[in-house]
mmCIF file of C-alpha atoms in Angstrom:
data_model
loop_
_atom_site.group_PDB
_atom_site.id
_atom_site.type_symbol
_atom_site.label_atom_id
_atom_site.label_comp_id
_atom_site.label_asym_id
_atom_site.label_seq_id
_atom_site.Cartn_x
_atom_site.Cartn_y
_atom_site.Cartn_z
ATOM 1 C CA UNK G 540 -21.962 -37.062 21.327
ATOM 2 C CA UNK G 541 -18.771 -36.047 19.569
ATOM 3 C CA UNK G 542 -18.952 -33.590 16.684
ATOM 4 C CA UNK G 543 -17.786 -35.270 13.474
ATOM 5 C CA UNK G 544 -14.721 -33.599 11.962
ATOM 6 C CA UNK G 545 -15.626 -32.463 8.421
ATOM 7 C CA UNK G 546 -13.686 -34.222 5.679
ATOM 8 C CA UNK G 547 -11.007 -32.019 4.103
ATOM 9 C CA UNK G 548 -12.570 -32.573 0.659
ATOM 10 C CA UNK G 549 -15.846 -31.072 1.955
ATOM 11 C CA UNK G 550 -14.015 -27.967 3.193
ATOM 12 C CA UNK G 551 -12.309 -27.689 -0.188
ATOM 13 C CA UNK G 552 -15.696 -27.943 -1.926
ATOM 14 C CA UNK G 553 -17.047 -25.104 0.226
ATOM 15 C CA UNK G 554 -13.981 -22.936 -0.482
ATOM 16 C CA UNK G 555 -14.114 -23.611 -4.241
ATOM 17 C CA UNK G 556 -17.805 -22.730 -4.373
ATOM 18 C CA UNK G 557 -17.164 -19.398 -2.616
ATOM 19 C CA UNK G 558 -14.169 -18.720 -4.891
ATOM 20 C CA UNK G 559 -16.265 -19.254 -8.012
ATOM 21 C CA UNK G 560 -19.030 -17.017 -6.605
ATOM 22 C CA UNK G 561 -16.529 -14.296 -5.687
ATOM 23 C CA UNK G 562 -14.276 -14.304 -8.754
ATOM 24 C CA UNK G 563 -16.232 -15.988 -11.537
ATOM 25 C CA UNK G 564 -13.502 -18.538 -12.260
ATOM 26 C CA UNK G 565 -12.021 -21.726 -10.799
ATOM 27 C CA UNK G 566 -9.008 -21.716 -8.441
ATOM 28 C CA UNK G 567 -5.688 -23.128 -9.636
ATOM 29 C CA UNK G 568 -4.182 -24.036 -6.242
ATOM 30 C CA UNK G 569 -5.543 -25.710 -3.106
ATOM 31 C CA UNK G 570 -3.634 -26.337 0.130
ATOM 32 C CA UNK G 571 -4.400 -27.017 3.775
ATOM 33 C CA UNK G 572 -2.692 -26.837 7.167
ATOM 34 C CA UNK G 573 -3.911 -28.349 10.445
ATOM 35 C CA UNK G 574 -4.691 -26.961 13.852
ATOM 36 C CA UNK G 575 -3.068 -28.672 16.788
ATOM 37 C CA UNK G 576 -3.671 -29.859 20.293
ATOM 38 C CA UNK G 577 -0.885 -29.817 22.833
ATOM 39 C CA UNK G 578 -0.860 -33.000 24.923
ATOM 40 C CA UNK G 579 1.509 -31.571 27.534
ATOM 41 C CA UNK G 580 4.030 -28.729 27.801
ATOM 42 C CA UNK G 581 2.055 -25.515 28.240
ATOM 43 C CA UNK G 582 3.697 -22.076 28.322
ATOM 44 C CA UNK G 583 7.080 -23.752 27.914
ATOM 45 C CA UNK G 584 7.661 -22.917 24.245
ATOM 46 C CA UNK G 585 8.582 -19.266 24.766
ATOM 47 C CA UNK G 586 10.873 -20.400 27.597
ATOM 48 C CA UNK G 587 12.989 -22.495 25.167
ATOM 49 C CA UNK G 588 11.473 -25.666 26.644
ATOM 50 C CA UNK G 589 9.830 -28.817 25.311
ATOM 51 C CA UNK G 590 6.275 -29.283 24.057
ATOM 52 C CA UNK G 591 4.369 -32.392 22.948
ATOM 53 C CA UNK G 592 1.663 -31.436 20.427
ATOM 54 C CA UNK G 593 0.002 -33.310 17.601
ATOM 55 C CA UNK G 594 -1.580 -32.068 14.381
ATOM 56 C CA UNK G 595 -5.357 -32.381 14.083
ATOM 57 C CA UNK G 596 -7.749 -33.378 11.331
ATOM 58 C CA UNK G 597 -9.261 -29.898 11.811
ATOM 59 C CA UNK G 598 -7.719 -27.762 9.049
ATOM 60 C CA UNK G 599 -7.602 -24.409 7.308
ATOM 61 C CA UNK G 600 -7.943 -24.652 3.523
ATOM 62 C CA UNK G 601 -6.768 -21.960 1.090
ATOM 63 C CA UNK G 602 -7.814 -22.062 -2.562
ATOM 64 C CA UNK G 603 -6.714 -19.458 -5.059
ATOM 65 C CA UNK G 604 -4.877 -18.327 -8.171
ATOM 66 C CA UNK G 605 -2.083 -15.891 -9.003
ATOM 67 C CA UNK G 606 -3.001 -12.469 -10.381
ATOM 68 C CA UNK G 607 -0.745 -10.714 -12.921
ATOM 69 C CA UNK G 608 -1.123 -7.404 -11.076
ATOM 70 C CA UNK G 609 0.135 -6.497 -7.594
ATOM 71 C CA UNK G 610 -3.430 -6.706 -6.303
ATOM 72 C CA UNK G 611 -4.476 -9.153 -3.578
ATOM 73 C CA UNK G 612 -8.055 -10.097 -2.745
ATOM 74 C CA UNK G 613 -8.813 -12.544 0.058
ATOM 75 C CA UNK G 614 -12.259 -13.766 1.116
ATOM 76 C CA UNK G 615 -12.957 -15.825 4.225
ATOM 77 C CA UNK G 616 -15.798 -18.309 4.515
ATOM 78 C CA UNK G 617 -15.656 -18.053 8.324
ATOM 79 C CA UNK G 618 -18.789 -16.340 9.616
ATOM 80 C CA UNK G 619 -17.374 -15.991 13.146
ATOM 81 C CA UNK G 620 -14.761 -13.388 12.200
ATOM 82 C CA UNK G 621 -15.263 -9.636 12.206
ATOM 83 C CA UNK G 622 -16.603 -7.977 9.075
ATOM 84 C CA UNK G 623 -15.764 -7.381 6.314
ATOM 85 C CA UNK G 624 -15.090 -10.921 5.153
ATOM 86 C CA UNK G 625 -13.338 -9.668 2.021
ATOM 87 C CA UNK G 626 -10.131 -7.609 1.952
ATOM 88 C CA UNK G 627 -8.272 -5.979 -0.927
ATOM 89 C CA UNK G 628 -4.740 -4.630 -0.796
ATOM 90 C CA UNK G 629 -1.673 -4.167 -2.994
ATOM 91 C CA UNK G 630 1.668 -5.876 -2.524
ATOM 92 C CA UNK G 631 4.327 -3.336 -1.574
ATOM 93 C CA UNK G 632 6.822 -3.148 -4.452
ATOM 94 C CA UNK G 633 9.185 -0.583 -2.941
ATOM 95 C CA UNK G 634 10.363 -2.523 0.122
ATOM 96 C CA UNK G 635 7.757 -0.860 2.330
ATOM 97 C CA UNK G 636 5.906 -2.690 5.087
ATOM 98 C CA UNK G 637 2.421 -4.099 4.647
ATOM 99 C CA UNK G 638 0.677 -2.496 7.597
ATOM 100 C CA UNK G 639 -1.852 -4.335 9.778
ATOM 101 C CA UNK G 640 -5.345 -2.909 10.033
ATOM 102 C CA UNK G 641 -8.997 -3.921 10.000
ATOM 103 C CA UNK G 642 -10.467 -6.520 9.800
ATOM 104 C CA UNK G 643 -8.217 -8.324 12.278
ATOM 105 C CA UNK G 644 -8.367 -11.736 10.580
ATOM 106 C CA UNK G 645 -6.669 -10.315 7.479
ATOM 107 C CA UNK G 646 -3.587 -9.344 9.509
ATOM 108 C CA UNK G 647 -2.531 -13.001 9.610
ATOM 109 C CA UNK G 648 -2.582 -13.041 5.801
ATOM 110 C CA UNK G 649 -0.712 -9.736 5.543
ATOM 111 C CA UNK G 650 1.876 -10.897 8.080
ATOM 112 C CA UNK G 651 2.631 -14.058 6.108
ATOM 113 C CA UNK G 652 2.921 -12.067 2.875
ATOM 114 C CA UNK G 653 5.275 -9.639 4.637
ATOM 115 C CA UNK G 654 7.538 -12.386 6.005
ATOM 116 C CA UNK G 655 7.415 -14.729 3.004
ATOM 117 C CA UNK G 656 10.916 -15.951 2.177
ATOM 118 C CA UNK G 657 11.000 -15.637 -1.634
ATOM 119 C CA UNK G 658 10.320 -12.885 -4.134
ATOM 120 C CA UNK G 659 8.836 -11.449 -6.158
ATOM 121 C CA UNK G 660 5.375 -12.557 -5.083
ATOM 122 C CA UNK G 661 2.616 -12.143 -7.648
ATOM 123 C CA UNK G 662 -0.732 -10.734 -6.669
ATOM 124 C CA UNK G 663 -3.384 -13.334 -5.967
ATOM 125 C CA UNK G 664 -7.022 -14.087 -5.309
ATOM 126 C CA UNK G 665 -7.800 -16.541 -2.506
ATOM 127 C CA UNK G 666 -10.559 -17.960 -0.349
ATOM 128 C CA UNK G 667 -10.000 -19.278 3.181
ATOM 129 C CA UNK G 668 -12.216 -21.911 4.831
ATOM 130 C CA UNK G 669 -11.485 -23.522 8.179
ATOM 131 C CA UNK G 670 -12.805 -26.135 10.576
ATOM 132 C CA UNK G 671 -10.463 -25.074 13.411
ATOM 133 C CA UNK G 672 -12.614 -23.304 16.043
ATOM 134 C CA UNK G 673 -11.611 -19.697 16.731
ATOM 135 C CA UNK G 674 -10.385 -18.910 20.238
ATOM 136 C CA UNK G 675 -10.502 -22.555 21.262
ATOM 137 C CA UNK G 676 -6.832 -23.081 21.974
ATOM 138 C CA UNK G 677 -6.429 -25.363 18.929
ATOM 139 C CA UNK G 678 -4.317 -22.834 17.047
ATOM 140 C CA UNK G 679 -6.641 -21.503 14.388
ATOM 141 C CA UNK G 680 -4.164 -18.654 13.841
ATOM 142 C CA UNK G 681 -1.108 -20.855 13.120
ATOM 143 C CA UNK G 682 -3.269 -23.081 10.915
ATOM 144 C CA UNK G 683 -4.230 -20.016 8.852
ATOM 145 C CA UNK G 684 -0.648 -18.704 8.725
ATOM 146 C CA UNK G 685 0.851 -22.019 7.634
ATOM 147 C CA UNK G 686 -1.911 -22.632 5.081
ATOM 148 C CA UNK G 687 -1.351 -19.178 3.602
ATOM 149 C CA UNK G 688 2.434 -19.701 3.497
ATOM 150 C CA UNK G 689 1.932 -23.094 1.805
ATOM 151 C CA UNK G 690 -0.326 -21.381 -0.760
ATOM 152 C CA UNK G 691 2.340 -18.729 -1.473
ATOM 153 C CA UNK G 692 4.912 -21.503 -1.959
ATOM 154 C CA UNK G 693 2.873 -22.685 -4.948
ATOM 155 C CA UNK G 694 2.947 -19.183 -6.483
ATOM 156 C CA UNK G 695 6.623 -18.392 -5.833
ATOM 157 C CA UNK G 696 8.586 -21.346 -4.382
ATOM 158 C CA UNK G 697 11.002 -20.698 -1.518
ATOM 159 C CA UNK G 698 13.927 -22.962 -0.543
ATOM 160 C CA UNK G 699 11.650 -25.521 1.147
ATOM 161 C CA UNK G 700 13.182 -25.131 4.645
ATOM 162 C CA UNK G 701 10.333 -26.269 6.901
ATOM 163 C CA UNK G 702 11.666 -24.823 10.147
ATOM 164 C CA UNK G 703 12.302 -21.458 8.489
ATOM 165 C CA UNK G 704 8.733 -21.605 7.164
ATOM 166 C CA UNK G 705 7.396 -22.064 10.702
ATOM 167 C CA UNK G 706 9.559 -19.208 11.983
ATOM 168 C CA UNK G 707 8.281 -16.888 9.231
ATOM 169 C CA UNK G 708 4.703 -17.716 10.247
ATOM 170 C CA UNK G 709 5.560 -17.050 13.903
ATOM 171 C CA UNK G 710 7.046 -13.673 12.901
ATOM 172 C CA UNK G 711 3.800 -12.899 11.059
ATOM 173 C CA UNK G 712 1.824 -13.411 14.260
ATOM 174 C CA UNK G 713 4.243 -11.259 16.261
ATOM 175 C CA UNK G 714 4.373 -8.347 13.832
ATOM 176 C CA UNK G 715 0.867 -8.229 12.402
ATOM 177 C CA UNK G 716 -1.427 -9.883 14.975
ATOM 178 C CA UNK G 717 0.430 -8.514 18.007
ATOM 179 C CA UNK G 718 0.657 -11.916 19.724
ATOM 180 C CA UNK G 719 4.132 -12.781 21.109
ATOM 181 C CA UNK G 720 3.557 -16.523 20.595
ATOM 182 C CA UNK G 721 6.136 -19.274 20.860
ATOM 183 C CA UNK G 722 7.085 -21.502 17.935
ATOM 184 C CA UNK G 723 5.131 -24.657 18.835
ATOM 185 C CA UNK G 724 1.899 -24.012 16.926
ATOM 186 C CA UNK G 725 3.522 -23.169 13.623
ATOM 187 C CA UNK G 726 6.081 -25.991 13.849
ATOM 188 C CA UNK G 727 3.545 -28.747 14.433
ATOM 189 C CA UNK G 728 1.251 -27.364 11.718
ATOM 190 C CA UNK G 729 4.197 -27.633 9.300
ATOM 191 C CA UNK G 730 5.788 -30.875 10.567
ATOM 192 C CA UNK G 731 2.828 -32.926 11.849
ATOM 193 C CA UNK G 732 2.675 -36.604 10.924
ATOM 194 C CA UNK G 733 -0.150 -39.104 11.009
ATOM 195 C CA UNK G 734 -0.136 -41.505 13.999
ATOM 196 C CA UNK G 735 2.532 -39.464 15.827
ATOM 197 C CA UNK G 736 2.811 -36.683 18.359
ATOM 198 C CA UNK G 737 5.906 -34.470 18.121
ATOM 199 C CA UNK G 738 8.312 -33.791 20.968
ATOM 200 C CA UNK G 739 9.608 -30.367 19.968
ATOM 201 C CA UNK G 740 12.680 -28.742 21.464
ATOM 202 C CA UNK G 741 11.731 -25.075 21.156
ATOM 203 C CA UNK G 742 15.342 -23.959 21.432
ATOM 204 C CA UNK G 743 16.920 -26.104 18.717
ATOM 205 C CA UNK G 744 13.635 -26.508 16.749
ATOM 206 C CA UNK G 745 14.299 -30.260 16.593
ATOM 207 C CA UNK G 746 11.192 -32.428 16.442
ATOM 208 C CA UNK G 747 11.186 -36.076 17.504
ATOM 209 C CA UNK G 748 8.333 -38.337 16.415
ATOM 210 C CA UNK G 749 6.505 -40.010 19.291
ATOM 211 C CA UNK G 750 4.255 -42.889 18.124
ATOM 212 C CA UNK G 751 0.611 -42.541 19.121
ATOM 213 C CA UNK G 752 -1.203 -45.147 17.057
ATOM 214 C CA UNK G 753 -2.607 -47.594 19.626
ATOM 215 C CA UNK G 754 -6.227 -48.175 18.479
ATOM 216 C CA UNK G 755 -7.341 -48.798 22.074
ATOM 217 C CA UNK G 756 -6.485 -45.197 23.040
ATOM 218 C CA UNK G 757 -7.952 -41.930 21.718
ATOM 219 C CA UNK G 758 -7.680 -38.222 22.368
ATOM 220 C CA UNK G 759 -10.864 -36.371 23.321
ATOM 221 C CA UNK G 760 -10.843 -32.615 22.815
ATOM 222 C CA UNK G 761 -13.530 -30.713 24.676
ATOM 223 C CA UNK G 762 -14.173 -27.105 23.691
ATOM 224 C CA UNK G 763 -15.555 -25.211 26.677
ATOM 225 C CA UNK G 764 -16.901 -22.655 24.169
ATOM 226 C CA UNK G 765 -15.579 -19.937 26.436
ATOM 227 C CA UNK G 766 -13.643 -17.581 24.170
ATOM 228 C CA UNK G 767 -10.290 -16.091 25.101
ATOM 229 C CA UNK G 768 -8.026 -13.511 23.501
ATOM 230 C CA UNK G 769 -4.285 -13.987 23.841
ATOM 231 C CA UNK G 770 -3.691 -10.383 22.838
ATOM 232 C CA UNK G 771 -5.082 -9.391 26.246
ATOM 233 C CA UNK G 772 -2.722 -8.444 29.032
ATOM 234 C CA UNK G 773 -2.312 -11.891 30.592
ATOM 235 C CA UNK G 774 -0.203 -13.667 27.951
ATOM 236 C CA UNK G 775 2.410 -10.883 27.567
ATOM 237 C CA UNK G 776 2.437 -10.529 31.359
ATOM 238 C CA UNK G 777 3.308 -14.222 31.803
ATOM 239 C CA UNK G 778 6.116 -13.923 29.277
ATOM 240 C CA UNK G 779 7.502 -10.876 31.094
ATOM 241 C CA UNK G 780 7.366 -12.681 34.456
ATOM 242 C CA UNK G 781 9.299 -15.624 33.006
ATOM 243 C CA UNK G 782 11.938 -13.305 31.560
ATOM 244 C CA UNK G 783 12.267 -11.572 34.931
ATOM 245 C CA UNK G 784 12.706 -14.906 36.708
ATOM 246 C CA UNK G 785 15.358 -16.016 34.205
ATOM 247 C CA UNK G 786 17.229 -12.722 34.658
ATOM 248 C CA UNK G 787 17.218 -13.083 38.451
ATOM 249 C CA UNK G 788 18.563 -16.628 38.042
ATOM 250 C CA UNK G 789 21.222 -15.409 35.617
ATOM 251 C CA UNK G 790 19.910 -17.700 32.883
ATOM 252 C CA UNK G 791 19.243 -17.177 29.187
ATOM 253 C CA UNK G 792 15.811 -18.719 29.763
ATOM 254 C CA UNK G 793 14.001 -20.868 32.314
ATOM 255 C CA UNK G 794 14.940 -23.907 30.196
ATOM 256 C CA UNK G 795 18.408 -23.655 31.767
ATOM 257 C CA UNK G 796 17.227 -23.366 35.386
ATOM 258 C CA UNK G 797 16.948 -26.186 37.928
ATOM 259 C CA UNK G 798 14.461 -26.452 40.770
ATOM 260 C CA UNK G 799 17.317 -26.121 43.245
ATOM 261 C CA UNK G 800 18.514 -22.894 41.639
ATOM 262 C CA UNK G 801 14.970 -21.538 41.796
ATOM 263 C CA UNK G 802 14.660 -22.420 45.490
ATOM 264 C CA UNK G 803 18.015 -20.784 46.220
ATOM 265 C CA UNK G 804 16.853 -17.572 44.529
ATOM 266 C CA UNK G 805 13.346 -17.565 46.001
ATOM 267 C CA UNK G 806 14.135 -14.738 48.399
ATOM 268 C CA UNK G 807 15.210 -12.509 45.494
ATOM 269 C CA UNK G 808 11.911 -12.621 43.603
ATOM 270 C CA UNK G 809 8.303 -11.937 44.489
ATOM 271 C CA UNK G 810 5.988 -14.873 45.078
ATOM 272 C CA UNK G 811 4.087 -14.489 41.805
ATOM 273 C CA UNK G 812 7.275 -14.580 39.735
ATOM 274 C CA UNK G 813 8.454 -17.593 41.744
ATOM 275 C CA UNK G 814 5.215 -19.480 41.040
ATOM 276 C CA UNK G 815 5.424 -18.747 37.302
ATOM 277 C CA UNK G 816 8.997 -20.036 37.155
ATOM 278 C CA UNK G 817 8.158 -23.109 39.242
ATOM 279 C CA UNK G 818 5.427 -24.085 36.774
ATOM 280 C CA UNK G 819 7.703 -23.695 33.737
ATOM 281 C CA UNK G 820 10.662 -25.622 35.170
ATOM 282 C CA UNK G 821 8.459 -28.501 36.335
ATOM 283 C CA UNK G 822 6.387 -28.490 33.131
ATOM 284 C CA UNK G 823 9.504 -28.876 30.990
ATOM 285 C CA UNK G 824 10.432 -31.937 33.063
ATOM 286 C CA UNK G 825 6.884 -33.327 32.815
ATOM 287 C CA UNK G 826 6.918 -32.983 29.026
ATOM 288 C CA UNK G 827 10.141 -34.970 28.590
ATOM 289 C CA UNK G 828 8.854 -37.620 31.004
ATOM 290 C CA UNK G 829 5.504 -37.675 29.195
ATOM 291 C CA UNK G 830 7.074 -38.298 25.787
ATOM 292 C CA UNK G 831 9.004 -41.237 27.217
ATOM 293 C CA UNK G 832 5.853 -42.633 28.849
ATOM 294 C CA UNK G 833 3.914 -42.427 25.565
ATOM 295 C CA UNK G 834 6.718 -44.151 23.663
ATOM 296 C CA UNK G 835 6.515 -47.029 26.121
ATOM 297 C CA UNK G 836 2.717 -47.178 26.172
ATOM 298 C CA UNK G 837 2.562 -46.154 29.841
ATOM 299 C CA UNK G 838 -0.761 -44.350 29.551
ATOM 300 C CA UNK G 839 -1.526 -44.198 33.268
ATOM 301 C CA UNK G 840 1.813 -42.519 33.904
ATOM 302 C CA UNK G 841 1.191 -40.066 31.083
ATOM 303 C CA UNK G 842 -2.309 -39.366 32.425
ATOM 304 C CA UNK G 843 -0.958 -38.510 35.869
ATOM 305 C CA UNK G 844 1.487 -36.060 34.293
ATOM 306 C CA UNK G 845 -1.438 -34.450 32.405
ATOM 307 C CA UNK G 846 -3.349 -33.886 35.641
ATOM 308 C CA UNK G 847 -0.239 -32.518 37.369
ATOM 309 C CA UNK G 848 0.183 -30.146 34.419
ATOM 310 C CA UNK G 849 -3.399 -28.902 34.728
ATOM 311 C CA UNK G 850 -3.111 -28.353 38.467
ATOM 312 C CA UNK G 851 0.098 -26.395 37.931
ATOM 313 C CA UNK G 852 -1.487 -24.254 35.208
ATOM 314 C CA UNK G 853 -4.413 -23.590 37.556
ATOM 315 C CA UNK G 854 -2.499 -22.901 40.773
ATOM 316 C CA UNK G 855 0.983 -21.701 39.804
ATOM 317 C CA UNK G 856 0.568 -20.162 36.356
ATOM 318 C CA UNK G 857 -3.043 -19.085 36.976
ATOM 319 C CA UNK G 858 -4.263 -19.385 33.396
ATOM 320 C CA UNK G 859 -7.129 -21.832 33.903
ATOM 321 C CA UNK G 860 -10.716 -20.857 34.638
ATOM 322 C CA UNK G 861 -13.786 -22.353 36.300
ATOM 323 C CA UNK G 862 -15.088 -23.915 33.093
ATOM 324 C CA UNK G 863 -11.830 -25.704 32.269
ATOM 325 C CA UNK G 864 -11.484 -26.921 35.863
ATOM 326 C CA UNK G 865 -15.034 -28.310 35.721
ATOM 327 C CA UNK G 866 -14.331 -30.229 32.502
ATOM 328 C CA UNK G 867 -11.070 -31.732 33.791
ATOM 329 C CA UNK G 868 -12.661 -32.766 37.094
ATOM 330 C CA UNK G 869 -15.609 -34.377 35.308
ATOM 331 C CA UNK G 870 -13.355 -36.286 32.905
ATOM 332 C CA UNK G 871 -11.250 -37.680 35.750
ATOM 333 C CA UNK G 872 -14.365 -39.136 37.412
ATOM 334 C CA UNK G 873 -14.838 -41.579 34.534
ATOM 335 C CA UNK G 874 -13.221 -45.001 34.743
ATOM 336 C CA UNK G 875 -11.000 -45.576 31.717
ATOM 337 C CA UNK G 876 -9.833 -41.953 31.526
ATOM 338 C CA UNK G 877 -6.062 -41.775 31.958
ATOM 339 C CA UNK G 878 -5.642 -38.018 32.228
ATOM 340 C CA UNK G 879 -7.063 -34.630 31.316
ATOM 341 C CA UNK G 880 -5.843 -31.044 31.274
ATOM 342 C CA UNK G 881 -6.481 -27.614 29.829
ATOM 343 C CA UNK G 882 -4.616 -27.000 26.577
ATOM 344 C CA UNK G 883 -3.619 -23.791 24.852
ATOM 345 C CA UNK G 884 -3.047 -20.338 26.281
ATOM 346 C CA UNK G 885 -5.774 -20.570 28.878
ATOM 347 C CA UNK G 886 -8.723 -18.494 30.138
ATOM 348 C CA UNK G 887 -11.113 -20.684 28.169
ATOM 349 C CA UNK G 888 -10.730 -22.801 25.092
ATOM 350 C CA UNK G 889 -10.261 -26.555 25.268
ATOM 351 C CA UNK G 890 -9.297 -29.456 27.451
ATOM 352 C CA UNK G 891 -7.502 -32.541 26.124
ATOM 353 C CA UNK G 892 -8.197 -35.984 27.565
ATOM 354 C CA UNK G 893 -6.393 -39.297 27.013
ATOM 355 C CA UNK G 894 -8.740 -42.234 27.467
ATOM 356 C CA UNK G 895 -9.594 -45.771 26.459
ATOM 357 C CA UNK G 896 -11.489 -45.797 23.165
ATOM 358 C CA UNK G 897 -14.413 -47.830 24.507
ATOM 359 C CA UNK G 898 -15.299 -45.274 27.229
ATOM 360 C CA UNK G 899 -15.549 -42.216 24.957
ATOM 361 C CA UNK G 900 -19.347 -42.075 24.900
ATOM 362 C CA UNK G 901 -19.568 -42.534 28.664
ATOM 363 C CA UNK G 902 -16.991 -39.796 29.237
ATOM 364 C CA UNK G 903 -18.786 -37.361 26.930
ATOM 365 C CA UNK G 904 -22.134 -38.002 28.618
ATOM 366 C CA UNK G 905 -20.671 -37.516 32.094
ATOM 367 C CA UNK G 906 -18.867 -34.295 31.126
ATOM 368 C CA UNK G 907 -22.046 -32.914 29.553
ATOM 369 C CA UNK G 908 -23.966 -33.639 32.747
ATOM 370 C CA UNK G 909 -21.372 -32.077 35.027
ATOM 371 C CA UNK G 910 -20.439 -29.017 32.955
ATOM 372 C CA UNK G 911 -22.353 -25.785 33.481
ATOM 373 C CA UNK G 912 -21.937 -24.666 29.866
ATOM 374 C CA UNK G 913 -22.466 -26.193 26.430
ATOM 375 C CA UNK G 914 -19.308 -28.026 25.333
ATOM 376 C CA UNK G 915 -18.325 -29.348 21.919
ATOM 377 C CA UNK G 916 -16.451 -32.658 21.678
ATOM 378 C CA UNK G 917 -14.011 -33.955 19.064
ATOM 379 C CA UNK G 918 -12.540 -37.449 19.075
ATOM 380 C CA UNK G 919 -9.247 -37.340 17.236
ATOM 381 C CA UNK G 920 -5.968 -39.032 16.426
ATOM 382 C CA UNK G 921 -2.710 -37.425 15.181
ATOM 383 C CA UNK G 922 -2.933 -36.134 11.617
ATOM 384 C CA UNK G 923 -0.709 -34.918 8.792
ATOM 385 C CA UNK G 924 0.872 -31.442 8.595
ATOM 386 C CA UNK G 925 0.567 -28.784 5.872
ATOM 387 C CA UNK G 926 0.154 -30.136 2.362
ATOM 388 C CA UNK G 927 -0.858 -29.366 -1.210
ATOM 389 C CA UNK G 928 -4.136 -30.976 -2.270
ATOM 390 C CA UNK G 929 -5.413 -32.122 -5.617
ATOM 391 C CA UNK G 930 -8.001 -30.003 -7.400
ATOM 392 C CA UNK G 931 -9.565 -33.038 -9.058
#
């Protein structure tokens, strides 16, 4: 059966308890930011394209207090990260850079501190607790970055520009985690709204709300529990291939290319580069069509686009894997399932399935029977973005 999503207040309770154990006092600030699932539009964000994610009820919570010194101490409650689970460092007060280092999880914190858009920041003590699974393609990293930025806003307010906040968090991931991610994850973690997906134009950063509140329809996330690392060679390689294709086409990015222009230039690029570009150009089209279908309640049409997206990610972009293919195939065998696809960077992580609410249990049972591994299931609906919580 589906794994219940822990209530945010329970995550806060866990974080507060660890804070009091670690520092001998109570925190003054508590915030959270959600993970996300992308319904369609994969590997389009760094090509200036469109994406259609939604914020999840799975969140990262940060509790903490300012410190009068320049000292920073951060403790994570997450037992899946590399040791140590406590880091201490000093804020640079001479304009120098806060260098990344070990443990790796702390680099997301350091990156956000480095790119924070107001000064001077005080030192602080903080505890992080999260329900977003690591390496599952549900954006645990952006959830942590946005939660940490939201926490810093309570210590030293910035100008409140939400898009600039997302960009600063993206820069943190580029500079300190070494992941050349697009803007989607951070934007939806900042801008997410209950009962809505977001159609995001990754060039203009405009986000359009797409209603997704029909009680007869739910989103099923299935974690393959196969871990992936986007800092491996594959993600940067895909980005490079897309840039090469755009250059051959004489375009700023693949967002500006048409299928006809790609076909005309096919003889001037190798077959792998052609396949990468073909996926991106078609996926951008699918995402726009998918948003329109959802707005109109055309779930079967949206489901078909999801399956087309998965097949393209498997065959043209080559970022799927056996486990994800198994889960998608199993889901599509169940009557009442509209569509299913891998979501996230690929090579493991999660699938996302749109289905009728009354067939959820049947779908889960069938996928468990057909899958060779041990999956984890979450039934979810669109949730709210980053926010400050009450300590009471």
